[in-house]
XYZ file of C-alpha atoms in Angstrom:
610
model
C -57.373 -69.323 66.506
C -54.598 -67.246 67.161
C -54.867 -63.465 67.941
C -53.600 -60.619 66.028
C -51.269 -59.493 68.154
C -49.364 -62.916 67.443
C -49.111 -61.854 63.771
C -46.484 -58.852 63.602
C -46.974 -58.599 59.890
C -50.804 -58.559 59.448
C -53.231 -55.215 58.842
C -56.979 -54.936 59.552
C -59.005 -56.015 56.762
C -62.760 -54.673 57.528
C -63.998 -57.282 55.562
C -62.554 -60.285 57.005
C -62.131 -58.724 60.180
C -59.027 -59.568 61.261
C -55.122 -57.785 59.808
C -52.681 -59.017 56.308
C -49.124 -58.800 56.303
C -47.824 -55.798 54.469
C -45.288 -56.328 51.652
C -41.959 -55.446 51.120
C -42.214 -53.562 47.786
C -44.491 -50.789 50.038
C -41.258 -50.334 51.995
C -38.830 -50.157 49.373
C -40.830 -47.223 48.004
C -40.926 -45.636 51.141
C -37.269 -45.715 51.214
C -36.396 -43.814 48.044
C -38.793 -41.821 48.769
C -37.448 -40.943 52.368
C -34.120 -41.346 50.409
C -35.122 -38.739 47.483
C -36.168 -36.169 50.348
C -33.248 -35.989 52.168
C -31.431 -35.877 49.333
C -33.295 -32.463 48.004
C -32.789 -30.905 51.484
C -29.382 -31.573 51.827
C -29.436 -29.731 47.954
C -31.081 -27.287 49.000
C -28.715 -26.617 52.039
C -25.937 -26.630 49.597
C -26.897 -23.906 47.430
C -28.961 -21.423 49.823
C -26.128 -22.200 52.453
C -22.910 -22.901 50.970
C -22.820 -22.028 47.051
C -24.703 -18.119 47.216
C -21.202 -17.097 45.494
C -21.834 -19.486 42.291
C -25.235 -18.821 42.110
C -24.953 -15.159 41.837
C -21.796 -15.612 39.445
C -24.128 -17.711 37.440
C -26.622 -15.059 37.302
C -24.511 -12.294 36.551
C -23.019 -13.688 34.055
C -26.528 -14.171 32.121
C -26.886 -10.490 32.176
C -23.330 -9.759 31.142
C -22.528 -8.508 27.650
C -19.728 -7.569 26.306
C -18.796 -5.051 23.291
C -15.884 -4.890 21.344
C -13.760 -2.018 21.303
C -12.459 -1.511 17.998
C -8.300 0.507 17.525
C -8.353 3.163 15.431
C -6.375 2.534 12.755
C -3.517 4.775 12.269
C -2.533 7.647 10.018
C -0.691 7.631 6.734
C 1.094 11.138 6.313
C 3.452 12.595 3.360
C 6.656 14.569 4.657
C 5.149 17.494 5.197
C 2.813 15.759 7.796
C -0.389 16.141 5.353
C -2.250 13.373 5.805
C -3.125 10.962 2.820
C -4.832 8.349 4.854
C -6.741 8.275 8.118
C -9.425 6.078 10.019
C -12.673 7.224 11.528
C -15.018 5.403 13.861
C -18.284 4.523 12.885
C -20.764 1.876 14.066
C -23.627 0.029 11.981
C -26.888 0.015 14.053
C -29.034 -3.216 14.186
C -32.307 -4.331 15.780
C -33.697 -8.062 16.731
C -37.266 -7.586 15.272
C -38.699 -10.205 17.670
C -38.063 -8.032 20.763
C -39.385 -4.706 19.110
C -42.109 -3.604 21.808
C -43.483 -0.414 24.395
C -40.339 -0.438 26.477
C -40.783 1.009 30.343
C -38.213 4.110 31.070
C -36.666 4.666 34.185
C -36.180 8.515 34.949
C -33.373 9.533 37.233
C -35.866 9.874 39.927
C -36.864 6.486 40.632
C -40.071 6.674 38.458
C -40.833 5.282 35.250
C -42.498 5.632 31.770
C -43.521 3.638 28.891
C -42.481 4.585 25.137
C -44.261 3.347 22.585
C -43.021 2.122 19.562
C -44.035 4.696 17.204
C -42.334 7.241 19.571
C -39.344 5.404 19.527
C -39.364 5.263 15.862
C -39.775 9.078 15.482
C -36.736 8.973 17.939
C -34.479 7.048 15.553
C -35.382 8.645 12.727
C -34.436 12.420 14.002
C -30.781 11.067 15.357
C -29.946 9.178 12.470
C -31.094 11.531 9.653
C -33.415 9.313 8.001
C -37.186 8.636 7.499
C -39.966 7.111 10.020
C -40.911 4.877 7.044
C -36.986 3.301 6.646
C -36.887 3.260 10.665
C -40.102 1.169 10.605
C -39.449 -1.498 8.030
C -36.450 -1.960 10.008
C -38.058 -2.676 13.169
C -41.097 -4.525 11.610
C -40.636 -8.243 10.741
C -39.438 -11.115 12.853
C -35.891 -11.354 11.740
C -32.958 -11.609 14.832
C -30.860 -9.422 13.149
C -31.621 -6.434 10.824
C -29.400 -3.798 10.041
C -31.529 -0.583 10.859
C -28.003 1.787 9.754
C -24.674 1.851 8.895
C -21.985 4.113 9.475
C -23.475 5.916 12.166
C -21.114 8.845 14.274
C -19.998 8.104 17.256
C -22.511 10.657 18.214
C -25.261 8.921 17.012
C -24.644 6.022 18.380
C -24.213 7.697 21.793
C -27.937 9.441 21.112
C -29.476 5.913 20.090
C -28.100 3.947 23.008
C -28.961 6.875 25.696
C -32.957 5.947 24.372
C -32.045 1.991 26.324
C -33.736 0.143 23.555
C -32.858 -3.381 24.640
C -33.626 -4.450 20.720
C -30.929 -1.868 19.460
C -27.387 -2.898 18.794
C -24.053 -1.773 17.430
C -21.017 -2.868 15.900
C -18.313 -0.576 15.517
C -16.599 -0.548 12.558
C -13.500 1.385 11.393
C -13.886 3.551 8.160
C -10.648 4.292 6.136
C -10.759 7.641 4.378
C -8.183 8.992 2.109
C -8.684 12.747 1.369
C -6.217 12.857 -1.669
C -8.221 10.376 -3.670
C -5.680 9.565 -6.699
C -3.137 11.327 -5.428
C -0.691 9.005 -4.704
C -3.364 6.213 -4.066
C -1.436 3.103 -5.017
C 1.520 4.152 -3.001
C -0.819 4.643 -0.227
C -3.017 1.281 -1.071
C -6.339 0.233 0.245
C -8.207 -1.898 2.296
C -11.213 -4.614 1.385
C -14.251 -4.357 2.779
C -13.732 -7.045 5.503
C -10.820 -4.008 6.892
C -7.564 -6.202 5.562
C -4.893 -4.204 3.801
C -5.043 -5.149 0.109
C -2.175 -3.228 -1.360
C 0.742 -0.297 -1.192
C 1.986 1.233 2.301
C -1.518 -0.196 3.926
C 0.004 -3.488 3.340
C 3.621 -3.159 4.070
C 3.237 -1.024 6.929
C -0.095 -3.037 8.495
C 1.493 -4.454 11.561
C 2.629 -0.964 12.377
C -0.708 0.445 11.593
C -2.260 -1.798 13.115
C -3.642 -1.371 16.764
C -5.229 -3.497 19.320
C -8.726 -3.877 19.856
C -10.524 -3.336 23.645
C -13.703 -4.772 25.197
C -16.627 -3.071 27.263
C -18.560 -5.427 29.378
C -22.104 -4.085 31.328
C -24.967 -5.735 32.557
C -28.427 -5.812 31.077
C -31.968 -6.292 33.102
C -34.252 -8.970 31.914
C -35.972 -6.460 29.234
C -32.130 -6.270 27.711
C -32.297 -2.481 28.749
C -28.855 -1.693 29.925
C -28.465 -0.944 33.913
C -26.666 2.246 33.870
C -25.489 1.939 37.762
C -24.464 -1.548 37.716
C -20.667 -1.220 37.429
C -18.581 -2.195 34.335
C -15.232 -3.718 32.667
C -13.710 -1.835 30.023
C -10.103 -3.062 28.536
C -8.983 0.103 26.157
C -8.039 0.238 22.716
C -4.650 0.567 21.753
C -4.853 2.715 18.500
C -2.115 2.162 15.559
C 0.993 3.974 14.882
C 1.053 6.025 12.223
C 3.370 6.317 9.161
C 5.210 9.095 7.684
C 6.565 8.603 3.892
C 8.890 10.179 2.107
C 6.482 11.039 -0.820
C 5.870 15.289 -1.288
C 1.871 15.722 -1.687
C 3.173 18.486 -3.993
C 5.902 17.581 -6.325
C 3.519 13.849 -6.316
C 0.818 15.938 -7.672
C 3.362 17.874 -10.226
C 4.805 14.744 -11.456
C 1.323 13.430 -12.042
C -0.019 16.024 -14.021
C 2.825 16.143 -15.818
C 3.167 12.435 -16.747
C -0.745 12.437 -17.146
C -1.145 15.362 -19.580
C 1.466 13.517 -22.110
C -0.108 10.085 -22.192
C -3.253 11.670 -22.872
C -1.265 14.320 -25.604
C 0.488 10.902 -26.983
C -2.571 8.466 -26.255
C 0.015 6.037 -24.814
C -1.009 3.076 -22.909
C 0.247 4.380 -19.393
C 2.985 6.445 -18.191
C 5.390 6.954 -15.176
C 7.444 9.117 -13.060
C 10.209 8.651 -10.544
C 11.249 11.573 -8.501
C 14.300 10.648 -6.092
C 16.684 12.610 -3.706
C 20.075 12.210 -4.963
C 21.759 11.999 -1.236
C 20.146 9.697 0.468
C 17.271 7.857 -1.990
C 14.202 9.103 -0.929
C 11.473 8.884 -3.027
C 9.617 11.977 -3.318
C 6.982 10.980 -6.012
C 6.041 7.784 -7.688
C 3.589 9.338 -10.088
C 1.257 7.299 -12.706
C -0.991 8.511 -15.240
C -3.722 6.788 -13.580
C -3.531 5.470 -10.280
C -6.137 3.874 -7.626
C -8.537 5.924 -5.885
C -8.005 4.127 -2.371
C -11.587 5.415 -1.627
C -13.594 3.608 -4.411
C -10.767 0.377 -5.608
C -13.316 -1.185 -7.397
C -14.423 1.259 -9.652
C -10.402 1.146 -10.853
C -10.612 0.076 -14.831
C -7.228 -1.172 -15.059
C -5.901 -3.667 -12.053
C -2.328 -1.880 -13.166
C -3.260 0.807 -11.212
C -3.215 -1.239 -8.052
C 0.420 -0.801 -7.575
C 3.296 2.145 -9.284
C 3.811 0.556 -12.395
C 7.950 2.503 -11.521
C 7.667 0.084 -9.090
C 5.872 -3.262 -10.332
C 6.366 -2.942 -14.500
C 9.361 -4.531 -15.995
C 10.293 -2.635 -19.174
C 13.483 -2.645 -21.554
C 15.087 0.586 -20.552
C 16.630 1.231 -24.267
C 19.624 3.433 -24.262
C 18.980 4.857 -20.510
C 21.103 1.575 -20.136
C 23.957 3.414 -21.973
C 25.078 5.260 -19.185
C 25.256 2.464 -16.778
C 27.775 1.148 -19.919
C 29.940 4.264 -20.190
C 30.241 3.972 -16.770
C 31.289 0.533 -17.047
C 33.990 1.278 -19.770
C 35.281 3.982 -18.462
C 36.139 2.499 -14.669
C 37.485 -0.228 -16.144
C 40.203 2.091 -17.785
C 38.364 0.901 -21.451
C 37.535 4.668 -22.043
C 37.543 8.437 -21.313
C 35.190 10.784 -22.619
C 37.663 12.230 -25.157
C 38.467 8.361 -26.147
C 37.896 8.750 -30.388
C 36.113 5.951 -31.814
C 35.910 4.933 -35.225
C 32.218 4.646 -36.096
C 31.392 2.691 -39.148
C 28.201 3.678 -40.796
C 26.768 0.388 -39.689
C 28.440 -2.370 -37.603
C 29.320 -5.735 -37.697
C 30.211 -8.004 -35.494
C 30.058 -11.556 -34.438
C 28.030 -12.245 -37.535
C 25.635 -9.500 -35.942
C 24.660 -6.373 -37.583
C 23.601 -3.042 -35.336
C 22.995 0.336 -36.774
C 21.611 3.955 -35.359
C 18.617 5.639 -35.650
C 19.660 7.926 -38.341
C 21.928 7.477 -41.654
C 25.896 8.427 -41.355
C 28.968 7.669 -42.501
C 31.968 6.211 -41.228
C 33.456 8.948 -39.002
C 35.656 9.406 -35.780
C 33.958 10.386 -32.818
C 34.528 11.182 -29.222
C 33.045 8.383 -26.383
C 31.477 11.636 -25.295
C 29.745 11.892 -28.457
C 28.433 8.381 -29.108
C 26.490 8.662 -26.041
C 25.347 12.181 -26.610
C 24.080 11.365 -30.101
C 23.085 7.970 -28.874
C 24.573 5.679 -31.444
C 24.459 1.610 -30.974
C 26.838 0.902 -33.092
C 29.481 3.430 -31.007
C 28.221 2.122 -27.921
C 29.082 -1.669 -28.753
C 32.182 -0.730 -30.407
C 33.098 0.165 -27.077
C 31.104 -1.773 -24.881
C 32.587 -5.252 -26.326
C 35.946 -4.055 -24.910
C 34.176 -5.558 -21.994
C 34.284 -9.253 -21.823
C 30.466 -10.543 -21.818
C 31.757 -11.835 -18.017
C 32.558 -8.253 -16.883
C 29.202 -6.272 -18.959
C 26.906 -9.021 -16.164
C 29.241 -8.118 -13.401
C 28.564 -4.390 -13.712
C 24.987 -4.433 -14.400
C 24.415 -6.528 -11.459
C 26.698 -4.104 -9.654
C 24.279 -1.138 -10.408
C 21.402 -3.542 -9.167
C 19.936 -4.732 -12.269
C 18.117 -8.119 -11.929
C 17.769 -7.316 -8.046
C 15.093 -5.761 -5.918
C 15.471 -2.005 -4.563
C 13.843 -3.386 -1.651
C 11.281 -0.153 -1.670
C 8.453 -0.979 0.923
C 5.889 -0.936 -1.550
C 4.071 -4.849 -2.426
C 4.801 -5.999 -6.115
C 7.732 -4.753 -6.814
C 9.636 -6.475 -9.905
C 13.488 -7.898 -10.124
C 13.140 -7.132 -13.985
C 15.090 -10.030 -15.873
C 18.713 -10.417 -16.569
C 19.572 -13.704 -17.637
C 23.329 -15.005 -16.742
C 25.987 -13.621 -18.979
C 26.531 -17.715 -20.104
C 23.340 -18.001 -20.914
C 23.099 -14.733 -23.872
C 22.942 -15.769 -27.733
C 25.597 -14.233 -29.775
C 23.206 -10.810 -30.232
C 22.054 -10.538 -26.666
C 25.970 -10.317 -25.394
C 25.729 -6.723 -27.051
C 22.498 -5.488 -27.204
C 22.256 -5.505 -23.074
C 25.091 -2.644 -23.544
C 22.576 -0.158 -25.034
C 19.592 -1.456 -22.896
C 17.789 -4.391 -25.072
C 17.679 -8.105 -24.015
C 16.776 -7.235 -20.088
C 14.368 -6.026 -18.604
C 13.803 -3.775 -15.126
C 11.224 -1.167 -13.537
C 11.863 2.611 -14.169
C 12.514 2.510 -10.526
C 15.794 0.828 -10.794
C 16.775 2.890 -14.134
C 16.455 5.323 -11.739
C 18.981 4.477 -9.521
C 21.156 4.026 -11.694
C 21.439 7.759 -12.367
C 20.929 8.516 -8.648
C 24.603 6.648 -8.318
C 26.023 8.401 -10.956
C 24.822 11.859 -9.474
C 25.730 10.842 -5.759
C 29.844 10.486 -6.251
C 29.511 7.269 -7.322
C 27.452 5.485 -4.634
C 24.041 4.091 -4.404
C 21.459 4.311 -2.105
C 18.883 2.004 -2.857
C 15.145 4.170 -2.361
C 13.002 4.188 0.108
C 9.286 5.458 0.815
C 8.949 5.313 4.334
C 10.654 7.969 6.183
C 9.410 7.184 9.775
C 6.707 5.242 12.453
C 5.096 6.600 15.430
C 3.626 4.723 18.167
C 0.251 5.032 20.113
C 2.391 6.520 22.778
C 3.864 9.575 20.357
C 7.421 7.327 19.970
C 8.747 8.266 16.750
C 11.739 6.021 14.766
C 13.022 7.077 11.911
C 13.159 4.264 9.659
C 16.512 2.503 8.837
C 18.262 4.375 5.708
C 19.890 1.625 3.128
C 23.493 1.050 3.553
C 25.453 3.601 1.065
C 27.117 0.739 -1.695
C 30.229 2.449 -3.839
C 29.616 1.158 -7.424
C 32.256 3.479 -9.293
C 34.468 5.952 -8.037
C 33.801 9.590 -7.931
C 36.128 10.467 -10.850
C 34.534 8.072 -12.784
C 31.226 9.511 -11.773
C 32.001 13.072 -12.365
C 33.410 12.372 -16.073
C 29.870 10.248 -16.715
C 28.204 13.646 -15.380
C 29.727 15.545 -18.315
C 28.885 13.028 -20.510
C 25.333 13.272 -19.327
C 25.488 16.920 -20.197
C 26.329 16.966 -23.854
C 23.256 15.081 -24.242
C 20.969 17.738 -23.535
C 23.386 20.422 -24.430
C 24.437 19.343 -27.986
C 23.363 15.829 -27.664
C 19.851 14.092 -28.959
C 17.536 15.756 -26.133
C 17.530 19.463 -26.103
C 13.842 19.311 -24.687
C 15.059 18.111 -21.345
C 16.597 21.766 -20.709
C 15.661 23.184 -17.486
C 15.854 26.960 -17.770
C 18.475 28.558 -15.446
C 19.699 25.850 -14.185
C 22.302 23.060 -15.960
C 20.687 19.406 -16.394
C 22.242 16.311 -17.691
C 20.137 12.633 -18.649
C 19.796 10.481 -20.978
C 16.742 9.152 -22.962
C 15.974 5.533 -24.338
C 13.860 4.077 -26.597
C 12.704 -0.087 -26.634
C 10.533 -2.137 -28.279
C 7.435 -3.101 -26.103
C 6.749 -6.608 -25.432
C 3.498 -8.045 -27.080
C 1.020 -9.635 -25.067
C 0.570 -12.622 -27.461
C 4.637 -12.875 -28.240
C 6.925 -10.741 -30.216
C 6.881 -6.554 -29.655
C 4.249 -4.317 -29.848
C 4.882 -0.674 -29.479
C 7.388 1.175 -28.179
C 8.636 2.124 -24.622
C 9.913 5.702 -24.555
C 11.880 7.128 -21.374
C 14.578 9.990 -19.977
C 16.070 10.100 -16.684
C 18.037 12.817 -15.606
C 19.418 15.029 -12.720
C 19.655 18.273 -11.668
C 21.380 21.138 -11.353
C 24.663 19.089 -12.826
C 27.023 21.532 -10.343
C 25.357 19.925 -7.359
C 22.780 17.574 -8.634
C 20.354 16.966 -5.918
C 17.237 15.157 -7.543
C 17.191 12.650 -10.253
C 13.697 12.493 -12.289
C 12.809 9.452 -14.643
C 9.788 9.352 -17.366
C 8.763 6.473 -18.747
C 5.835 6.394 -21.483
C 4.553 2.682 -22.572
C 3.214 2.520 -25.894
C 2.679 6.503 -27.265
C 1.848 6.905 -30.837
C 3.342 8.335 -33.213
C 7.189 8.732 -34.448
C 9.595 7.029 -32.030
C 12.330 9.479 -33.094
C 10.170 12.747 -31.622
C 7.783 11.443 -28.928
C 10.472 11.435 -26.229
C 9.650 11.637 -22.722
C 12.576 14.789 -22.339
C 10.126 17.059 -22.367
C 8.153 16.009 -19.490
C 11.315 15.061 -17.941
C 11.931 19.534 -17.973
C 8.329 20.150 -16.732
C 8.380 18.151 -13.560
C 12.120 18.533 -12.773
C 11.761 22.066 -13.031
C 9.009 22.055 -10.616
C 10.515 20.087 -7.908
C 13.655 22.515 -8.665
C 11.674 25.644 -7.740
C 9.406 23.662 -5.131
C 12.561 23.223 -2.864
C 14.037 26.435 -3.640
C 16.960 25.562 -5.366
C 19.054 28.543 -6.677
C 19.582 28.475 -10.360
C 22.664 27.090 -11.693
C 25.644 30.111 -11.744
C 28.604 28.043 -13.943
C 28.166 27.584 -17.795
C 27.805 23.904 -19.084
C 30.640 21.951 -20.025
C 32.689 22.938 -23.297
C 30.504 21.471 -26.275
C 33.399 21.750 -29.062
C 35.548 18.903 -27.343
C 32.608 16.097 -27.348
C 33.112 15.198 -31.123
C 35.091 14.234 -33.366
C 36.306 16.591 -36.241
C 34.203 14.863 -39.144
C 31.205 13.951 -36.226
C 27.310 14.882 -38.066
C 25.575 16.373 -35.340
C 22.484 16.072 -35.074
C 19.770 17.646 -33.175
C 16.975 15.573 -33.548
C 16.159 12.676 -30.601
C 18.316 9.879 -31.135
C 17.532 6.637 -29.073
């Protein structure tokens, strides 16, 4: 028998005495194995040799957290620079209930100390101004996330976050405050309660108002306490610019009492006033009898307040509209002032029958004296001189049917159908303001044109923006349109005049100073078809030397007689305010001659005609 030492492959075996081959699975194990461990070293090489940069990115980046930064919005001022809305910083506190314990502090010495829990809840509860009972049912539980207080100061938050509670959050939050309330508060607008801009200047103006948020980034240890010498990244804010109207806190507040004390007097549905600046178009009040408070939106009854109804409610302006005519007429060389017109008692035309508001006879009468007595049938007499071509032509001239472009959300075009379009009636009854439709806004400018030489200035709300930086630019003033010539302007001016002179609205008189307008009455639209009410109004300027603001009333739905609930008289209240708010001097000239307005056989009469 052959020795072992012939058999490379054999292994003592103490029981047979002698060595067995040993198999080749044994040595494929000890190959991955071998494999495996050089594998691991050469791992371990790599990271404790080659990759101590990624690792301690890697850990860094676990401790990391960031915070966001939130701009302050910016400030809505008046002209005056009162503020009507601003933003203030607040932050809502929150703990993670599952992390609540005895935290360990470290004093600027070196040395620590533990807190407990209840002394950490007394801590709260003094810096936040509330009880230890509400601090502990917000800490006890196992939620993540539990709001332990909202709206905290920037104060507060500073006092809670100096404590290093590694449980305690904060997300800051911008809070909009507007200190006028009503005021004003759906030319202003509002925002939800996720911070969008829901409505009025907040909306329009947002991207200006608007800023740019920042971020804070620190590290935390592995109790989540933040490490107050580890160094940070901070990416600032960029608050929003801020925006400066044209609205007067003041005469706003006039005009609002005004218009507000004779809905309530009346118990009309809503009422409205426009106050504009006769040079240029700025709107110094948009006034409703209700309006939004910006602070509380919800608790608004009537969604109409969300936006100036001068601004968003289309109305029949009734024989407001007869100015805009006699303007019409008389630059198209159809009539002068002096012009007599034969008046029937009623008249008929087209198959179509119009009459006035109260009984006369036939009689001759001046053009002058139509419009201050405010007859229909006077009005179309003249009017239809006009082909129905040229009436569309010059009430889309003075804007009707358009947008003023105001920078206020929700305004309305009104309706003017095309002239080819009107039924036999309609062709006339758009000459004393029935058949169309547009906001007291745009009746508005109507006068504003006639008291500015002629020439229009469509109105505007925003009188300038400011930057983060303190950049101010003055926002871009509507480019001047010439609608009628300035003698045809100054002879409408007279006309306007006689009507509170002689004419149907002595109520409208300012006293000391001369004032010329014109009112209107219109059936109101039903809800469910056909008219319901009435829609009263007057629009007039001031002081008729010079005139240098334009005021316009509207009242939707008063009760009572149509023929004496006028608006003229709050039309005198609030123009003679904003008169004697800016200081102008009273009026020095006597009023146009009254004896030449009529006709010889004329019935004037001094009660409101419409």
């Amino acid at each position: 028998m052959s020795s072992s030492s012939e058999h490379p492959d054999a292994t003592d075996d103490p029981q047979l005495g002698m060595q067995r081959p040993a198999s080749r699975r044994e040595f494929i194990g000890l190959a991955i194995g071998l494999f495996a461990l050089v594998l691991l070293a050469l791992r371990l090489v790599w990271v404790q040799g080659f990759d101590l940069s990624g690792r301690a990115a890697s850990a860094e980046n676990a401790r990391l957290r960031q915070e966001r930064l939130p701009a302050l919005r910016g400030e809505i001022v008046d002209r005056t620079g009162a503020v009507m809305a601003r933003s203030i910083q607040r932050y809502d506190i929150a703990v993670d209930q599952t992390l609540v314990q005895d935290i360990i502090m470290r004093n600027p010495d070196g040395t620590t100390r533990t807190v407990s829990v209840l002394e950490t809840i007394q801590n709260l509860a003094d810096i936040l101004h509330i009880s230890d009972d509400d601090v502990r049912d917000a800490l006890d539980g196992d939620a993540n996330f539990q709001y332990l207080f909202r709206s905290a100061t920037p104060e507060q938050w500073n006092a809670v976050r100096e404590l290093q509670l590694g449980y305690v959050t904060a997300e800051p939050v911008s809070q909009r405050s507007y200190p006028n309330g009503q005021l004003g508060g759906s030319v202003v607008g509002f925002m939800g309660g996720d911070g969008d801009a829901l409505a009025g200047i907040e909306l329009s103006q947002n991207d200006v108002l608007s800023g740019e948020d920042g971020s804070r980034t620190f590290e935390i240890s592995a109790d989540g306490v933040r490490i107050p010498v580890a160094p940070q990244d901070e990416v600032s804010a960029v608050d929003g610019g801020s925006v400066q109207l044209t609205i007067d806190r003041d005469v706003q507040y006039y005009a609002q009492e005004a218009v507000a004390a004779r809905v309530k007097e009346l118990d009309a549905e809503w009422g409205t006033a426009v106050v504009l600046r006769v040079s240029d178009g700025q709107v110094l009040a948009l006034a409703d009898s209700t309006m939004v408070d910006p602070n509380e939106p919800g608790r608004t009854e009537n969604e109409g307040d969300y936006s100036p109804r001068a601004v968003a409610a289309a109305v029949e302006p009734g024989s407001t509209e007869k100015t805009l005519t006699a303007s019409a007429a008389i630059e198209e060389g159809k009539a002068e002032p002096l012009s007599e017109v034969p008046v029937p008692a009623e008249l008929t035309i087209d198959g179509q029958t119009f009459t006035d508001s109260f009984n006369h006879g036939a009689e001759d009468r001046t053009f002058a004296g139509i419009v201050a007595d405010s007859m229909n049938t006077g009005t179309v007499e003249v009017g239809s001189r006009l082909s129905p071509e040229q009436r569309h032509t010059w009430l889309k001239n003075f804007g009707i049917g358009d947008l003023t472009g105001i920078e206020i959300p929700g305004e309305t075009m009104g309706l003017l159908a095309d002239w080819t379009a009107w039924d036999t009636r309609q062709q006339y009854t758009v000459l004393f303001g029935q058949g169309l439709s547009q906001s007291p806004l745009r009746t508005a400018t109507i006068y504003q044109t006639v008291a500015n030489d002629g020439v229009l200035v469509e109105p505007r709300v925003v009188l300038s923006t400011t930057d983060a930086t303190g950049n101010t630019t003055q926002a871009p003033t509507p480019e001047p349109r010439r609608v009628i010539s300035g003698e045809t302007a100054a002879q409408v001016l007279e006309i306007m005049e006689t009507v509170v002179t002689v004419g149907g609205a002595p109520d409208a008189a300012v006293e000391g100073y001369r004032v010329g307008g014109k009112s209107g009455t219109a059936e109101a639209p039903g809800d469910q078809g056909g008219y319901d009410g009435y829609t009263t109004s007057f629009v007039g300027m001031a002081p008729m030397e010079d005139p240098q603001y334009v005021v316009a009333v509207t009242l939707q739905r008063p009760k009572g007689d149509v023929r004496t609930i006028g608006a003229s008289g709050v039309f005198s209240r609030i123009m003679g305010d904003v008169l004697k708010h800016y200081g102008v001097s009273p009026s020095t000239t006597e009023p146009v001659a009254l004896d030449k307005f009529f006709g010889k056989d004329a019935d004037r009469n001094d009660e409101n005609r419409d």
